[in-house]
């Protein structure tokens, strides 16, 4: 097997910093949702959010249910297509008692989360908020701010901790900047 570390330019967020960030976000969610009416549903966006979602839910003390959706906005590689397609919908018919907190790995153009927020409100969710581990605010193409943001990062293509390039690097325990030579051929 090839050694993936050769493809990393540098580590942007190490394991310790990620862990601290996840605990801080969990604390804010606990505080904001503990007295709320209805249930809290963490809605992970596949596949990038799975590592963050797993760590985040362990740190929460408020009771949660979980669900997943899968969408595509990336045209493949490192470029976004600008359109959001639902590939797997939320597996719940009645959302009227559900406070949905969408859990994302990273916000880039903002299209995925702004689209999903509207979509879930139209489906009748009691409330819809968004949570992302990483945010690239310089890349925004639509007017959208996530409710909970872990770490703001510069406009670099990153991988690890769930994030991929071409389905690779998701299992790395840190967030790293991918060498440009890997995708600029
Ligand atoms: P948005 O709709 O443009 O905000 O795109 C968000 C999605 O693009 C994320 O869920 C990721 O799947 C993907 N994405 C954006 N930036 C990166 C990156 O730097 N590395 C890996 N995936 C990314
Ligand atoms: Mg994603």
CSV table of C-alpha atoms and ligand atoms in Angstrom, one decimal:
chain,number,residue,atom,x,y,z
A,1,UNK,CA,0.0,0.0,0.0
A,2,UNK,CA,1.2,3.5,-0.7
A,3,UNK,CA,2.0,5.8,2.2
A,4,UNK,CA,-0.6,8.6,2.1
A,5,UNK,CA,1.6,10.9,4.2
A,6,UNK,CA,3.7,11.6,1.1
A,7,UNK,CA,0.7,13.5,-0.4
A,8,UNK,CA,0.3,15.9,2.5
A,9,UNK,CA,1.8,19.3,2.2
A,10,UNK,CA,1.4,20.0,5.9
A,11,UNK,CA,-0.9,19.4,8.9
A,12,UNK,CA,-3.3,22.3,9.3
A,13,UNK,CA,-5.2,21.1,12.4
A,14,UNK,CA,-3.7,18.4,14.6
A,15,UNK,CA,-5.6,15.8,16.6
A,16,UNK,CA,-5.3,17.7,19.8
A,17,UNK,CA,-6.8,20.9,18.4
A,18,UNK,CA,-9.6,19.0,16.7
A,19,UNK,CA,-10.5,17.3,20.0
A,20,UNK,CA,-10.5,20.6,21.9
A,21,UNK,CA,-12.8,22.1,19.2
A,22,UNK,CA,-15.2,19.2,19.2
A,23,UNK,CA,-15.5,19.5,23.0
A,24,UNK,CA,-16.2,23.3,22.7
A,25,UNK,CA,-18.9,22.8,20.1
A,26,UNK,CA,-20.5,20.0,22.2
A,27,UNK,CA,-20.6,22.4,25.2
A,28,UNK,CA,-22.4,25.0,23.1
A,29,UNK,CA,-24.9,22.6,21.7
A,30,UNK,CA,-25.6,21.2,25.2
A,31,UNK,CA,-26.2,24.7,26.5
A,32,UNK,CA,-28.4,25.7,23.6
A,33,UNK,CA,-30.5,22.6,23.3
A,34,UNK,CA,-30.9,21.3,26.9
A,35,UNK,CA,-34.1,23.2,27.6
A,36,UNK,CA,-35.6,23.0,24.2
A,37,UNK,CA,-39.0,21.5,23.4
A,38,UNK,CA,-38.9,18.5,21.0
A,39,UNK,CA,-36.0,16.1,20.3
A,40,UNK,CA,-32.6,16.9,18.9
A,41,UNK,CA,-31.7,15.1,15.7
A,42,UNK,CA,-28.1,15.2,14.5
A,43,UNK,CA,-28.2,14.9,10.8
A,44,UNK,CA,-24.8,13.9,9.4
A,45,UNK,CA,-24.1,14.7,5.8
A,46,UNK,CA,-22.4,11.6,4.2
A,47,UNK,CA,-19.7,10.8,3.9
A,48,UNK,CA,-17.4,13.6,5.0
A,49,UNK,CA,-19.1,14.3,8.4
A,50,UNK,CA,-18.9,10.7,9.8
A,51,UNK,CA,-15.7,11.2,11.9
A,52,UNK,CA,-16.8,14.5,13.3
A,53,UNK,CA,-20.3,13.3,13.9
A,54,UNK,CA,-19.1,10.3,15.8
A,55,UNK,CA,-16.8,12.3,18.0
A,56,UNK,CA,-19.3,15.1,18.6
A,57,UNK,CA,-22.2,12.8,19.6
A,58,UNK,CA,-20.0,11.2,22.3
A,59,UNK,CA,-19.3,14.5,23.8
A,60,UNK,CA,-22.9,15.7,24.1
A,61,UNK,CA,-24.8,15.2,27.3
A,62,UNK,CA,-28.2,16.2,25.8
A,63,UNK,CA,-30.1,13.1,24.4
A,64,UNK,CA,-29.8,12.9,20.6
A,65,UNK,CA,-31.1,10.8,17.8
A,66,UNK,CA,-29.1,10.6,14.6
A,67,UNK,CA,-29.9,10.5,10.9
A,68,UNK,CA,-28.0,10.9,7.7
A,69,UNK,CA,-28.4,12.4,4.3
A,70,UNK,CA,-26.2,12.1,1.3
A,71,UNK,CA,-25.9,14.9,-1.2
A,72,UNK,CA,-23.6,15.7,-4.0
A,73,UNK,CA,-22.4,19.2,-4.9
A,74,UNK,CA,-18.9,18.4,-6.0
A,75,UNK,CA,-18.4,17.6,-9.6
A,76,UNK,CA,-15.6,15.3,-8.7
A,77,UNK,CA,-12.0,16.3,-7.8
A,78,UNK,CA,-11.6,19.7,-6.1
A,79,UNK,CA,-14.3,21.7,-8.0
A,80,UNK,CA,-17.9,22.2,-6.8
A,81,UNK,CA,-20.7,22.0,-9.4
A,82,UNK,CA,-22.9,24.6,-7.8
A,83,UNK,CA,-25.9,22.3,-7.7
A,84,UNK,CA,-27.0,20.2,-4.8
A,85,UNK,CA,-28.5,16.8,-5.6
A,86,UNK,CA,-30.1,14.6,-2.9
A,87,UNK,CA,-28.8,11.0,-3.2
A,88,UNK,CA,-30.1,9.7,0.2
A,89,UNK,CA,-33.0,11.5,1.9
A,90,UNK,CA,-33.6,11.8,5.7
A,91,UNK,CA,-35.4,8.6,6.9
A,92,UNK,CA,-38.1,10.3,8.9
A,93,UNK,CA,-41.6,11.1,7.7
A,94,UNK,CA,-42.8,13.5,10.4
A,95,UNK,CA,-40.2,16.2,11.4
A,96,UNK,CA,-42.7,18.4,13.4
A,97,UNK,CA,-41.1,17.4,16.8
A,98,UNK,CA,-37.5,17.4,15.5
A,99,UNK,CA,-34.9,20.1,16.1
A,100,UNK,CA,-32.5,19.2,13.3
A,101,UNK,CA,-28.8,20.1,13.7
A,102,UNK,CA,-27.1,19.4,10.4
A,103,UNK,CA,-23.5,18.2,10.9
A,104,UNK,CA,-21.0,18.9,8.1
A,105,UNK,CA,-17.3,18.5,7.7
A,106,UNK,CA,-16.7,21.7,5.9
A,107,UNK,CA,-18.5,24.7,4.4
A,108,UNK,CA,-17.1,26.0,1.2
A,109,UNK,CA,-19.5,27.8,-1.2
A,110,UNK,CA,-22.2,27.5,1.4
A,111,UNK,CA,-24.6,26.0,-1.2
A,112,UNK,CA,-25.0,22.5,0.4
A,113,UNK,CA,-26.0,23.8,3.8
A,114,UNK,CA,-28.2,26.7,2.7
A,115,UNK,CA,-30.0,24.4,0.4
A,116,UNK,CA,-30.5,21.7,3.0
A,117,UNK,CA,-31.6,24.2,5.6
A,118,UNK,CA,-34.4,25.4,3.3
A,119,UNK,CA,-35.3,21.8,2.3
A,120,UNK,CA,-35.7,20.6,5.9
A,121,UNK,CA,-37.7,23.6,6.9
A,122,UNK,CA,-40.1,23.0,3.9
A,123,UNK,CA,-40.3,19.4,5.1
A,124,UNK,CA,-41.7,20.7,8.4
A,125,UNK,CA,-38.8,20.5,10.8
A,126,UNK,CA,-39.4,22.2,14.2
A,127,UNK,CA,-36.1,24.0,13.8
A,128,UNK,CA,-33.0,23.7,11.6
A,129,UNK,CA,-29.5,24.7,12.5
A,130,UNK,CA,-26.1,23.9,11.1
A,131,UNK,CA,-22.8,22.8,12.6
A,132,UNK,CA,-19.5,22.4,10.8
A,133,UNK,CA,-16.0,21.4,11.9
A,134,UNK,CA,-14.3,23.6,9.3
A,135,UNK,CA,-15.2,26.7,7.4
A,136,UNK,CA,-13.6,28.4,4.4
A,137,UNK,CA,-15.4,31.8,4.6
A,138,UNK,CA,-13.3,33.2,1.6
A,139,UNK,CA,-15.0,30.7,-0.7
A,140,UNK,CA,-18.6,31.7,0.0
A,141,UNK,CA,-20.9,32.0,-3.1
A,142,UNK,CA,-24.2,32.4,-1.3
A,143,UNK,CA,-25.2,34.4,1.8
A,144,UNK,CA,-24.9,31.7,4.5
A,145,UNK,CA,-23.4,31.5,8.0
A,146,UNK,CA,-23.3,28.2,9.9
A,147,UNK,CA,-24.6,28.4,13.5
A,148,UNK,CA,-21.7,26.4,15.0
A,149,UNK,CA,-18.3,26.7,13.5
A,150,UNK,CA,-15.2,24.8,14.7
A,151,UNK,CA,-12.2,26.2,12.9
A,152,UNK,CA,-12.0,28.8,10.1
A,153,UNK,CA,-9.4,27.9,7.6
A,154,UNK,CA,-7.8,29.5,4.5
A,155,UNK,CA,-8.8,28.7,1.0
A,156,UNK,CA,-6.8,25.4,0.7
A,157,UNK,CA,-8.0,22.0,-0.3
A,158,UNK,CA,-7.9,19.9,2.9
A,159,UNK,CA,-8.3,16.2,3.6
A,160,UNK,CA,-8.4,13.9,6.6
A,161,UNK,CA,-10.8,13.5,9.6
A,162,UNK,CA,-13.5,12.4,7.2
A,163,UNK,CA,-12.6,14.7,4.3
A,164,UNK,CA,-11.5,13.1,1.1
A,165,UNK,CA,-10.0,13.7,-2.3
A,166,UNK,CA,-11.2,11.1,-4.7
A,167,UNK,CA,-12.4,9.0,-1.8
A,168,UNK,CA,-9.0,8.8,-0.2
A,169,UNK,CA,-7.5,10.2,3.0
A,170,UNK,CA,-10.7,10.1,5.1
A,171,UNK,CA,-9.3,8.0,7.8
A,172,UNK,CA,-6.4,10.3,8.7
A,173,UNK,CA,-6.8,11.5,12.3
A,174,UNK,CA,-5.8,15.2,11.4
A,175,UNK,CA,-6.8,17.8,8.9
A,176,UNK,CA,-4.0,18.3,6.3
A,177,UNK,CA,-3.4,20.4,3.2
A,178,UNK,CA,-3.2,18.2,0.1
A,179,UNK,CA,-0.1,18.7,-2.1
A,180,UNK,CA,-1.2,20.5,-5.2
A,181,UNK,CA,0.8,18.0,-7.3
A,182,UNK,CA,-1.8,15.3,-6.3
A,183,UNK,CA,-4.7,17.0,-8.1
A,184,UNK,CA,-3.0,19.5,-10.5
A,185,UNK,CA,-1.7,17.1,-13.1
B,1,LIG,P1,-20.3,23.7,-0.4
B,1,LIG,O1,-21.7,23.3,-0.8
B,1,LIG,O2,-19.6,24.4,-1.5
B,1,LIG,O3,-20.3,24.5,0.9
B,1,LIG,O4,-19.5,22.4,-0.2
B,1,LIG,C1,-19.4,21.6,0.9
B,1,LIG,C2,-18.9,20.3,0.5
B,1,LIG,O5,-17.8,20.3,-0.4
B,1,LIG,C3,-18.3,19.6,1.8
B,1,LIG,O6,-19.3,18.8,2.4
B,1,LIG,C4,-17.2,18.7,1.2
B,1,LIG,O7,-17.7,17.5,0.8
B,1,LIG,C5,-16.8,19.4,0.0
B,1,LIG,N1,-15.5,20.2,0.2
B,1,LIG,C6,-15.4,21.5,0.2
B,1,LIG,N2,-14.1,21.9,0.5
B,1,LIG,C7,-13.4,20.8,0.7
B,1,LIG,C8,-12.0,20.5,1.0
B,1,LIG,O8,-11.2,21.3,1.1
B,1,LIG,N3,-11.7,19.2,1.1
B,1,LIG,C9,-12.6,18.1,0.9
B,1,LIG,N4,-13.9,18.4,0.6
B,1,LIG,C10,-14.3,19.7,0.5
B,2,LIG,MG1,-19.3,16.8,2.3
